[in-house]
Structure formats: structure tokens, C-alpha cells
PDB file of C-alpha atoms in Angstrom:
ATOM      1  CA  MET A 752     225.503 118.395  18.331  1.00 45.00           C
ATOM      2  CA  SER A 753     226.288 117.299  21.866  1.00 79.00           C
ATOM      3  CA  GLN A 754     229.256 114.971  22.200  1.00 94.00           C
ATOM      4  CA  ALA A 755     229.555 111.993  24.521  1.00 96.00           C
ATOM      5  CA  TYR A 756     232.024 112.330  27.370  1.00 97.00           C
ATOM      6  CA  VAL A 757     233.249 111.098  30.723  1.00 98.00           C
ATOM      7  CA  ASN A 758     234.597 113.928  32.873  1.00 97.00           C
ATOM      8  CA  GLN A 759     236.463 113.871  36.166  1.00 97.00           C
ATOM      9  CA  SER A 760     236.933 116.700  38.658  1.00 98.00           C
ATOM     10  CA  ILE A 761     238.074 117.037  42.259  1.00 98.00           C
ATOM     11  CA  GLU A 762     236.693 119.498  44.793  1.00 97.00           C
ATOM     12  CA  ASN A 763     237.453 119.387  48.500  1.00 97.00           C
ATOM     13  CA  ASN A 764     238.665 115.778  48.289  1.00 98.00           C
ATOM     14  CA  ILE A 765     235.498 114.708  46.474  1.00 98.00           C
ATOM     15  CA  GLY A 766     235.965 113.096  43.084  1.00 98.00           C
ATOM     16  CA  TYR A 767     233.114 113.815  40.674  1.00 98.00           C
ATOM     17  CA  ILE A 768     232.757 111.462  37.694  1.00 98.00           C
ATOM     18  CA  THR A 769     230.185 112.552  35.117  1.00 98.00           C
ATOM     19  CA  PHE A 770     229.163 110.631  32.000  1.00 98.00           C
ATOM     20  CA  PHE A 771     226.974 111.787  29.127  1.00 98.00           C
ATOM     21  CA  THR A 772     225.798 110.662  25.716  1.00 97.00           C
ATOM     22  CA  PRO A 773     223.250 112.427  23.484  1.00 95.00           C
ATOM     23  CA  GLU A 774     221.181 109.204  23.351  1.00 93.00           C
ATOM     24  CA  HIS A 775     219.633 109.791  26.794  1.00 95.00           C
ATOM     25  CA  ASN A 776     222.926 108.704  28.375  1.00 97.00           C
ATOM     26  CA  ALA A 777     222.743 105.274  26.713  1.00 95.00           C
ATOM     27  CA  MET A 778     226.171 103.687  26.940  1.00 96.00           C
ATOM     28  CA  PRO A 779     228.295 102.644  23.948  1.00 96.00           C
ATOM     29  CA  SER A 780     231.511 100.664  24.422  1.00 96.00           C
ATOM     30  CA  PRO A 781     233.936 103.641  24.333  1.00 97.00           C
ATOM     31  CA  ILE A 782     232.034 105.464  27.077  1.00 97.00           C
ATOM     32  CA  LEU A 783     231.807 102.324  29.196  1.00 98.00           C
ATOM     33  CA  LYS A 784     235.574 101.905  28.880  1.00 98.00           C
ATOM     34  CA  GLN A 785     236.206 105.538  29.779  1.00 98.00           C
ATOM     35  CA  LEU A 786     233.914 105.220  32.784  1.00 98.00           C
ATOM     36  CA  GLU A 787     235.691 102.072  33.954  1.00 98.00           C
ATOM     37  CA  LEU A 788     239.078 103.804  33.703  1.00 98.00           C
ATOM     38  CA  ALA A 789     237.812 106.952  35.427  1.00 98.00           C
ATOM     39  CA  ILE A 790     236.596 104.916  38.392  1.00 98.00           C
ATOM     40  CA  LYS A 791     239.908 103.062  38.603  1.00 98.00           C
ATOM     41  CA  ASP A 792     241.885 106.329  38.384  1.00 98.00           C
ATOM     42  CA  ALA A 793     239.783 107.937  41.123  1.00 98.00           C
ATOM     43  CA  GLY A 794     240.320 104.916  43.316  1.00 98.00           C
ATOM     44  CA  LYS A 795     244.096 105.365  43.042  1.00 97.00           C
ATOM     45  CA  ASN A 796     244.087 109.138  43.549  1.00 98.00           C
ATOM     46  CA  ASN A 797     245.125 110.022  47.097  1.00 96.00           C
ATOM     47  CA  ASP A 798     243.497 113.447  46.768  1.00 97.00           C
ATOM     48  CA  ILE A 799     240.097 111.791  46.479  1.00 98.00           C
ATOM     49  CA  LYS A 800     238.404 110.525  49.645  1.00 98.00           C
ATOM     50  CA  VAL A 801     234.949 109.783  48.218  1.00 98.00           C
ATOM     51  CA  ILE A 802     233.490 109.551  44.704  1.00 98.00           C
ATOM     52  CA  VAL A 803     230.230 110.921  43.296  1.00 98.00           C
ATOM     53  CA  LEU A 804     228.937 109.205  40.139  1.00 98.00           C
ATOM     54  CA  LYS A 805     226.531 111.297  38.095  1.00 98.00           C
ATOM     55  CA  SER A 806     225.355 111.874  34.545  1.00 98.00           C
ATOM     56  CA  GLY A 807     224.830 114.949  32.425  1.00 97.00           C
ATOM     57  CA  GLY A 808     221.417 116.171  31.356  1.00 93.00           C
ATOM     58  CA  GLU A 809     218.225 116.420  33.355  1.00 89.00           C
ATOM     59  CA  ARG A 810     215.641 113.815  32.398  1.00 89.00           C
ATOM     60  CA  THR A 811     217.569 110.540  32.240  1.00 97.00           C
ATOM     61  CA  PHE A 812     220.313 109.173  34.461  1.00 98.00           C
ATOM     62  CA  CYS A 813     221.157 106.343  32.067  1.00 98.00           C
ATOM     63  CA  ALA A 814     219.146 104.629  29.334  1.00 96.00           C
ATOM     64  CA  GLY A 815     221.274 101.491  29.545  1.00 95.00           C
ATOM     65  CA  ALA A 816     222.885  99.883  26.523  1.00 93.00           C
ATOM     66  CA  SER A 817     223.366 101.875  23.326  1.00 92.00           C
ATOM     67  CA  PHE A 818     220.789 100.511  20.893  1.00 89.00           C
ATOM     68  CA  THR A 819     222.839 101.930  18.039  1.00 89.00           C
ATOM     69  CA  GLU A 820     225.660  99.597  19.013  1.00 92.00           C
ATOM     70  CA  LEU A 821     223.359  96.654  19.770  1.00 92.00           C
ATOM     71  CA  VAL A 822     221.946  96.832  16.252  1.00 90.00           C
ATOM     72  CA  ALA A 823     225.459  96.748  14.792  1.00 91.00           C
ATOM     73  CA  ILE A 824     226.582  93.569  16.617  1.00 93.00           C
ATOM     74  CA  THR A 825     227.138  90.741  14.110  1.00 93.00           C
ATOM     75  CA  ASN A 826     228.914  87.974  16.040  1.00 94.00           C
ATOM     76  CA  LEU A 827     229.314  86.470  19.484  1.00 94.00           C
ATOM     77  CA  GLU A 828     232.707  88.061  20.114  1.00 95.00           C
ATOM     78  CA  GLU A 829     231.317  91.543  19.481  1.00 95.00           C
ATOM     79  CA  GLY A 830     228.298  90.812  21.646  1.00 94.00           C
ATOM     80  CA  LYS A 831     230.325  89.506  24.563  1.00 95.00           C
ATOM     81  CA  ARG A 832     232.742  92.445  24.283  1.00 96.00           C
ATOM     82  CA  PHE A 833     229.912  94.970  24.404  1.00 95.00           C
ATOM     83  CA  PHE A 834     228.155  93.497  27.436  1.00 96.00           C
ATOM     84  CA  SER A 835     231.511  92.994  29.146  1.00 97.00           C
ATOM     85  CA  GLY A 836     231.723  96.793  29.197  1.00 97.00           C
ATOM     86  CA  PHE A 837     228.961  96.899  31.790  1.00 97.00           C
ATOM     87  CA  ALA A 838     230.550  93.998  33.670  1.00 97.00           C
ATOM     88  CA  ASN A 839     233.874  95.825  33.806  1.00 98.00           C
ATOM     89  CA  VAL A 840     232.302  99.055  35.081  1.00 98.00           C
ATOM     90  CA  ILE A 841     230.383  97.240  37.820  1.00 98.00           C
ATOM     91  CA  ASN A 842     233.509  95.362  38.856  1.00 98.00           C
ATOM     92  CA  ALA A 843     235.513  98.601  38.875  1.00 98.00           C
ATOM     93  CA  MET A 844     232.916 100.140  41.188  1.00 98.00           C
ATOM     94  CA  ARG A 845     232.888  97.064  43.393  1.00 98.00           C
ATOM     95  CA  LYS A 846     236.667  96.922  43.721  1.00 98.00           C
ATOM     96  CA  CYS A 847     237.208 100.686  44.002  1.00 98.00           C
ATOM     97  CA  PRO A 848     238.727 101.425  47.451  1.00 98.00           C
ATOM     98  CA  LYS A 849     236.639 104.611  47.779  1.00 98.00           C
ATOM     99  CA  LEU A 850     232.953 104.814  48.637  1.00 98.00           C
ATOM    100  CA  ILE A 851     230.842 105.784  45.618  1.00 98.00           C
ATOM    101  CA  ILE A 852     227.732 107.925  45.992  1.00 98.00           C
ATOM    102  CA  GLY A 853     225.213 107.681  43.155  1.00 98.00           C
ATOM    103  CA  ARG A 854     223.398 110.846  42.065  1.00 98.00           C
ATOM    104  CA  VAL A 855     220.367 109.796  39.999  1.00 98.00           C
ATOM    105  CA  GLN A 856     218.492 112.817  38.664  1.00 98.00           C
ATOM    106  CA  GLY A 857     216.198 111.024  36.201  1.00 98.00           C
ATOM    107  CA  LYS A 858     215.059 107.715  34.776  1.00 98.00           C
ATOM    108  CA  ALA A 859     217.319 104.662  34.805  1.00 98.00           C
ATOM    109  CA  VAL A 860     216.788 101.803  32.381  1.00 98.00           C
ATOM    110  CA  GLY A 861     218.541  98.435  32.144  1.00 97.00           C
ATOM    111  CA  GLY A 862     222.258  98.967  32.621  1.00 97.00           C
ATOM    112  CA  GLY A 863     221.477 102.312  34.243  1.00 98.00           C
ATOM    113  CA  VAL A 864     219.745 100.446  37.067  1.00 98.00           C
ATOM    114  CA  GLY A 865     222.864  98.290  37.282  1.00 98.00           C
ATOM    115  CA  LEU A 866     225.098 101.332  37.669  1.00 98.00           C
ATOM    116  CA  ALA A 867     222.869 102.774  40.398  1.00 98.00           C
ATOM    117  CA  SER A 868     222.849  99.411  42.166  1.00 98.00           C
ATOM    118  CA  ALA A 869     226.644  99.196  42.103  1.00 98.00           C
ATOM    119  CA  THR A 870     227.067 102.446  44.009  1.00 98.00           C
ATOM    120  CA  ASP A 871     227.591 102.227  47.748  1.00 98.00           C
ATOM    121  CA  TYR A 872     224.919 104.808  48.553  1.00 98.00           C
ATOM    122  CA  CYS A 873     222.425 106.203  46.070  1.00 98.00           C
ATOM    123  CA  LEU A 874     220.272 109.330  46.179  1.00 98.00           C
ATOM    124  CA  ALA A 875     217.678 110.307  43.592  1.00 98.00           C
ATOM    125  CA  THR A 876     214.860 112.639  42.596  1.00 98.00           C
ATOM    126  CA  LYS A 877     211.204 111.674  42.410  1.00 98.00           C
ATOM    127  CA  PHE A 878     211.641 111.578  38.629  1.00 98.00           C
ATOM    128  CA  ALA A 879     214.154 108.703  38.844  1.00 98.00           C
ATOM    129  CA  ALA A 880     211.848 105.845  37.865  1.00 98.00           C
ATOM    130  CA  ILE A 881     213.503 102.550  36.942  1.00 98.00           C
ATOM    131  CA  LYS A 882     212.864  99.856  34.351  1.00 98.00           C
ATOM    132  CA  LEU A 883     214.479  96.564  33.362  1.00 98.00           C
ATOM    133  CA  SER A 884     213.314  96.311  29.750  1.00 95.00           C
ATOM    134  CA  GLU A 885     215.763  93.720  28.406  1.00 95.00           C
ATOM    135  CA  ILE A 886     213.414  90.729  28.233  1.00 96.00           C
ATOM    136  CA  SER A 887     211.036  92.725  26.034  1.00 94.00           C
ATOM    137  CA  ILE A 888     213.674  92.913  23.291  1.00 93.00           C
ATOM    138  CA  GLY A 889     214.805  89.318  23.634  1.00 94.00           C
ATOM    139  CA  ILE A 890     217.833  89.597  25.901  1.00 95.00           C
ATOM    140  CA  GLY A 891     217.939  89.904  29.691  1.00 95.00           C
ATOM    141  CA  PRO A 892     219.486  91.896  32.571  1.00 97.00           C
ATOM    142  CA  PHE A 893     221.938  89.095  33.261  1.00 97.00           C
ATOM    143  CA  VAL A 894     225.136  91.110  33.723  1.00 97.00           C
ATOM    144  CA  ILE A 895     223.563  93.563  36.155  1.00 98.00           C
ATOM    145  CA  GLU A 896     221.459  90.990  38.027  1.00 98.00           C
ATOM    146  CA  PRO A 897     223.946  90.342  40.856  1.00 98.00           C
ATOM    147  CA  ALA A 898     224.224  94.060  41.609  1.00 98.00           C
ATOM    148  CA  VAL A 899     220.470  94.682  41.407  1.00 98.00           C
ATOM    149  CA  THR A 900     219.556  91.617  43.451  1.00 98.00           C
ATOM    150  CA  ARG A 901     222.196  92.438  46.072  1.00 97.00           C
ATOM    151  CA  LYS A 902     220.707  95.906  46.514  1.00 98.00           C
ATOM    152  CA  MET A 903     216.977  95.321  45.959  1.00 98.00           C
ATOM    153  CA  GLY A 904     216.415  91.606  46.546  1.00 98.00           C
ATOM    154  CA  GLN A 905     215.401  88.696  44.334  1.00 97.00           C
ATOM    155  CA  THR A 906     211.679  89.460  44.457  1.00 98.00           C
ATOM    156  CA  ALA A 907     212.066  93.047  43.221  1.00 98.00           C
ATOM    157  CA  PHE A 908     214.504  91.960  40.510  1.00 98.00           C
ATOM    158  CA  SER A 909     212.082  89.282  39.322  1.00 98.00           C
ATOM    159  CA  GLN A 910     209.139  91.664  39.336  1.00 98.00           C
ATOM    160  CA  MET A 911     210.935  94.319  37.294  1.00 98.00           C
ATOM    161  CA  THR A 912     212.448  91.821  34.871  1.00 98.00           C
ATOM    162  CA  ILE A 913     209.163  90.061  34.133  1.00 98.00           C
ATOM    163  CA  ASP A 914     207.106  93.279  34.000  1.00 98.00           C
ATOM    164  CA  ALA A 915     209.660  94.578  31.540  1.00 96.00           C
ATOM    165  CA  GLU A 916     207.698  97.420  29.950  1.00 95.00           C
ATOM    166  CA  THR A 917     206.744  99.129  33.200  1.00 98.00           C
ATOM    167  CA  PHE A 918     208.560 102.005  34.851  1.00 98.00           C
ATOM    168  CA  PHE A 919     208.666 101.511  38.611  1.00 98.00           C
ATOM    169  CA  THR A 920     208.574 104.726  40.611  1.00 98.00           C
ATOM    170  CA  ALA A 921     211.439 106.259  42.522  1.00 98.00           C
ATOM    171  CA  GLU A 922     209.486 105.617  45.706  1.00 98.00           C
ATOM    172  CA  TYR A 923     209.336 101.920  44.793  1.00 98.00           C
ATOM    173  CA  ALA A 924     213.105 101.974  44.276  1.00 98.00           C
ATOM    174  CA  LYS A 925     213.534 103.601  47.676  1.00 98.00           C
ATOM    175  CA  GLU A 926     211.214 101.097  49.349  1.00 98.00           C
ATOM    176  CA  LYS A 927     213.210  98.217  47.854  1.00 98.00           C
ATOM    177  CA  GLY A 928     216.569  99.654  48.927  1.00 98.00           C
ATOM    178  CA  LEU A 929     218.039 101.047  45.703  1.00 98.00           C
ATOM    179  CA  TYR A 930     217.699 104.675  46.767  1.00 98.00           C
ATOM    180  CA  ALA A 931     218.515 105.797  50.300  1.00 98.00           C
ATOM    181  CA  ASN A 932     216.376 108.899  49.829  1.00 98.00           C
ATOM    182  CA  VAL A 933     214.292 110.612  47.143  1.00 98.00           C
ATOM    183  CA  PHE A 934     214.032 114.378  46.657  1.00 98.00           C
ATOM    184  CA  ASP A 935     211.489 116.615  44.959  1.00 98.00           C
ATOM    185  CA  THR A 936     214.024 118.625  42.947  1.00 97.00           C
ATOM    186  CA  VAL A 937     217.446 118.249  41.390  1.00 97.00           C
ATOM    187  CA  GLU A 938     218.645 121.145  43.536  1.00 98.00           C
ATOM    188  CA  ALA A 939     217.640 119.328  46.724  1.00 98.00           C
ATOM    189  CA  LEU A 940     219.299 116.171  45.425  1.00 98.00           C
ATOM    190  CA  ASP A 941     222.559 117.986  44.709  1.00 98.00           C
ATOM    191  CA  ASN A 942     222.561 119.614  48.137  1.00 98.00           C
ATOM    192  CA  ALA A 943     222.090 116.224  49.790  1.00 98.00           C
ATOM    193  CA  VAL A 944     224.788 114.572  47.668  1.00 98.00           C
ATOM    194  CA  ASP A 945     227.304 117.337  48.329  1.00 98.00           C
ATOM    195  CA  THR A 946     226.562 117.391  52.053  1.00 98.00           C
ATOM    196  CA  LEU A 947     226.968 113.632  52.393  1.00 98.00           C
ATOM    197  CA  ALA A 948     230.125 113.586  50.271  1.00 98.00           C
ATOM    198  CA  ALA A 949     231.677 116.358  52.368  1.00 98.00           C
ATOM    199  CA  LYS A 950     230.947 114.464  55.577  1.00 98.00           C
ATOM    200  CA  LEU A 951     232.430 111.246  54.211  1.00 98.00           C
ATOM    201  CA  ALA A 952     235.504 113.070  52.938  1.00 98.00           C
ATOM    202  CA  SER A 953     236.157 114.268  56.510  1.00 98.00           C
ATOM    203  CA  TYR A 954     236.064 110.761  57.991  1.00 98.00           C
ATOM    204  CA  ASN A 955     238.972 108.394  58.627  1.00 97.00           C
ATOM    205  CA  PRO A 956     239.926 107.039  55.165  1.00 96.00           C
ATOM    206  CA  GLU A 957     241.146 103.782  56.693  1.00 97.00           C
ATOM    207  CA  ALA A 958     237.745 103.218  58.268  1.00 98.00           C
ATOM    208  CA  LEU A 959     236.024 104.008  54.969  1.00 98.00           C
ATOM    209  CA  LEU A 960     238.246 101.496  53.189  1.00 97.00           C
ATOM    210  CA  GLU A 961     237.386  98.787  55.682  1.00 98.00           C
ATOM    211  CA  LEU A 962     233.702  99.649  55.355  1.00 98.00           C
ATOM    212  CA  LYS A 963     233.949  99.315  51.571  1.00 98.00           C
ATOM    213  CA  ARG A 964     235.478  95.866  51.973  1.00 97.00           C
ATOM    214  CA  VAL A 965     232.725  94.769  54.331  1.00 97.00           C
ATOM    215  CA  LEU A 966     229.984  96.112  52.047  1.00 97.00           C
ATOM    216  CA  TRP A 967     231.284  94.063  49.125  1.00 98.00           C
ATOM    217  CA  GLU A 968     232.241  90.928  51.017  1.00 97.00           C
ATOM    218  CA  ASP A 969     231.717  87.630  49.169  1.00 96.00           C
ATOM    219  CA  THR A 970     231.558  89.201  45.683  1.00 97.00           C
ATOM    220  CA  ASN A 971     235.013  88.276  44.377  1.00 96.00           C
ATOM    221  CA  GLU A 972     233.478  85.731  42.013  1.00 97.00           C
ATOM    222  CA  TRP A 973     231.895  88.595  40.063  1.00 97.00           C
ATOM    223  CA  CYS A 974     235.199  89.022  38.202  1.00 96.00           C
ATOM    224  CA  VAL A 975     234.358  85.776  36.402  1.00 97.00           C
ATOM    225  CA  SER A 976     230.585  85.453  36.685  1.00 97.00           C
ATOM    226  CA  LEU A 977     229.717  88.856  35.209  1.00 97.00           C
ATOM    227  CA  LEU A 978     231.803  88.107  32.139  1.00 96.00           C
ATOM    228  CA  GLU A 979     230.048  84.754  31.810  1.00 96.00           C
ATOM    229  CA  ARG A 980     226.740  86.628  31.947  1.00 96.00           C
ATOM    230  CA  ALA A 981     228.047  88.985  29.252  1.00 96.00           C
ATOM    231  CA  GLU A 982     228.508  86.004  26.932  1.00 96.00           C
ATOM    232  CA  ILE A 983     224.892  84.940  27.498  1.00 96.00           C
ATOM    233  CA  SER A 984     223.662  88.412  26.558  1.00 95.00           C
ATOM    234  CA  GLY A 985     226.079  88.533  23.636  1.00 94.00           C
ATOM    235  CA  LYS A 986     224.593  85.319  22.278  1.00 95.00           C
ATOM    236  CA  LEU A 987     220.976  86.406  22.745  1.00 96.00           C
ATOM    237  CA  VAL A 988     221.473  89.720  20.962  1.00 94.00           C
ATOM    238  CA  LEU A 989     222.235  87.681  17.825  1.00 94.00           C
ATOM    239  CA  SER A 990     218.945  85.752  17.998  1.00 93.00           C
ATOM    240  CA  ASP A 991     216.387  86.176  15.220  1.00 91.00           C
ATOM    241  CA  PHE A 992     213.851  87.449  17.750  1.00 92.00           C
ATOM    242  CA  THR A 993     216.123  90.206  19.028  1.00 92.00           C
ATOM    243  CA  LYS A 994     217.352  91.177  15.572  1.00 86.00           C
ATOM    244  CA  GLU A 995     213.730  91.670  14.491  1.00 87.00           C
ATOM    245  CA  LYS A 996     212.999  93.748  17.588  1.00 87.00           C
ATOM    246  CA  LEU A 997     216.074  95.911  17.066  1.00 82.00           C
ATOM    247  CA  LYS A 998     215.189  96.689  13.439  1.00 78.00           C
ATOM    248  CA  SER A 999     212.753  99.323  14.663  1.00 77.00           C
ATOM    249  CA  TYR A1000     215.627 101.208  16.270  1.00 67.00           C
ATOM    250  CA  LYS A1001     217.589 101.649  13.037  1.00 59.00           C
TER     251      LYS A1001
END
């Protein structure tokens, strides 16, 4: 049976961070914590000039929150702690002094859309449709909203959140600003990611650092606000409505 992991590697001053879980890359708390730490470590590593965030497998970039863990939440503290995992990863990406390129090879759902939105530049395949399904199970994409809205705009966020059972195409995501480009194959995607990362790694690191700061200007309040959003989600996951919805995933 495949085991969940977060791996780090360095090649030609490019730091590759890869996460994987057998549940379509759905994220449980331990993997979220490992991902947060990997991003922080890469940010401090002087051998790394640019970071590539990717996931294992072919069909799904990230299925969002682990439903196995959601079902097991029994109190507000557990709920807030779980959703804070996504908040902490997004904040780690935001505060990381290195530019982060997202490599999205397949579908992204919920928190997966949040991760893609928190990258500084995101490339994808035509199979990388996106969906914000949280409202349909009685919670909401509250933790990831600032990142998604910042990248795609309020109108797109509202549309995806309300039409919660629909996958929006990769071309839609490109049109709305989530993806910088969309490719027909994973091979073409990887070539584009590696080419861009190599170019960035050859640039003045001081200029890249200043660019990162400019890109994330006026987001310092996320350190507090995302955790406040995590408490909202943690409360909702305990609701009778959501508990009934989640029973089908046991």
C-alpha cells in the first residue's frame, strides 16, 4: 500500500517539494505539518534559489482536506487544529523568501485550490480542473478564501463556492488568473516548470526576494485571520448537517 509522504530534493539550485497521500493527495494533519516545515526549511536553505511545489500521482494534484480525518473530529479544538494546518501551509508559502512555482498535473479540490492559489506562479495541464466543494458538505472554503480571491478575484471565488458540485475547467482557471499557462500533457508541463525554474534560479536572488515581498504586500494580517477562519470551519464540521453528510464517507 502506498504511504503518504512529503519529499524534498535540490537540483541546480531548484528546491522540489513533493507531497503525496493515497487518498488522491487529500491532506491529513501530519502531511500538512510536514509540508509547512518543508516550505520553511527550503526558504532558509541558501542552496535553493526557487521552489517547485508538486504532488505525486497523475490524476489529482490535491483533493483538499482528508475526509477520514474530518469524520474523526469530535470537538472544536480538534476542528480548529485541523483547519489551521491549511492556514499554516498557506502562511508558510506567503512568508517564504523564495518564489514558489506550482506544478498542477491534475484536479484540485478545496484546499488543493488554496495551495495552488498560494503559489507565486502556477502552471497546469488541461486535466487540472478545480472545485470548491466545501459548502456542499456543510462547511466552507473560509481558510483558503483570501488566497483564492487574491489570485482569481471575488466573482470567481463566489461562483465556484456557490456552484459547489461543479468542476471548473483548467481553461477557466487560466482565464481567471490561477494558472499562468495550461499544457496538453504532463511532459509539456514538466518541461515548462523546469525551464522557468532554471531561469529564475539564474536571476539575482536579492531582486527575487524583493519581488516576493511586493507580490505579498498587505497580507501580514493573514497570520491571524486565517487561524480565525480555521475556527469557523472547525465549528461547522461539528454541525449536525455536516456530520450527517460525512457519514457516507466512513
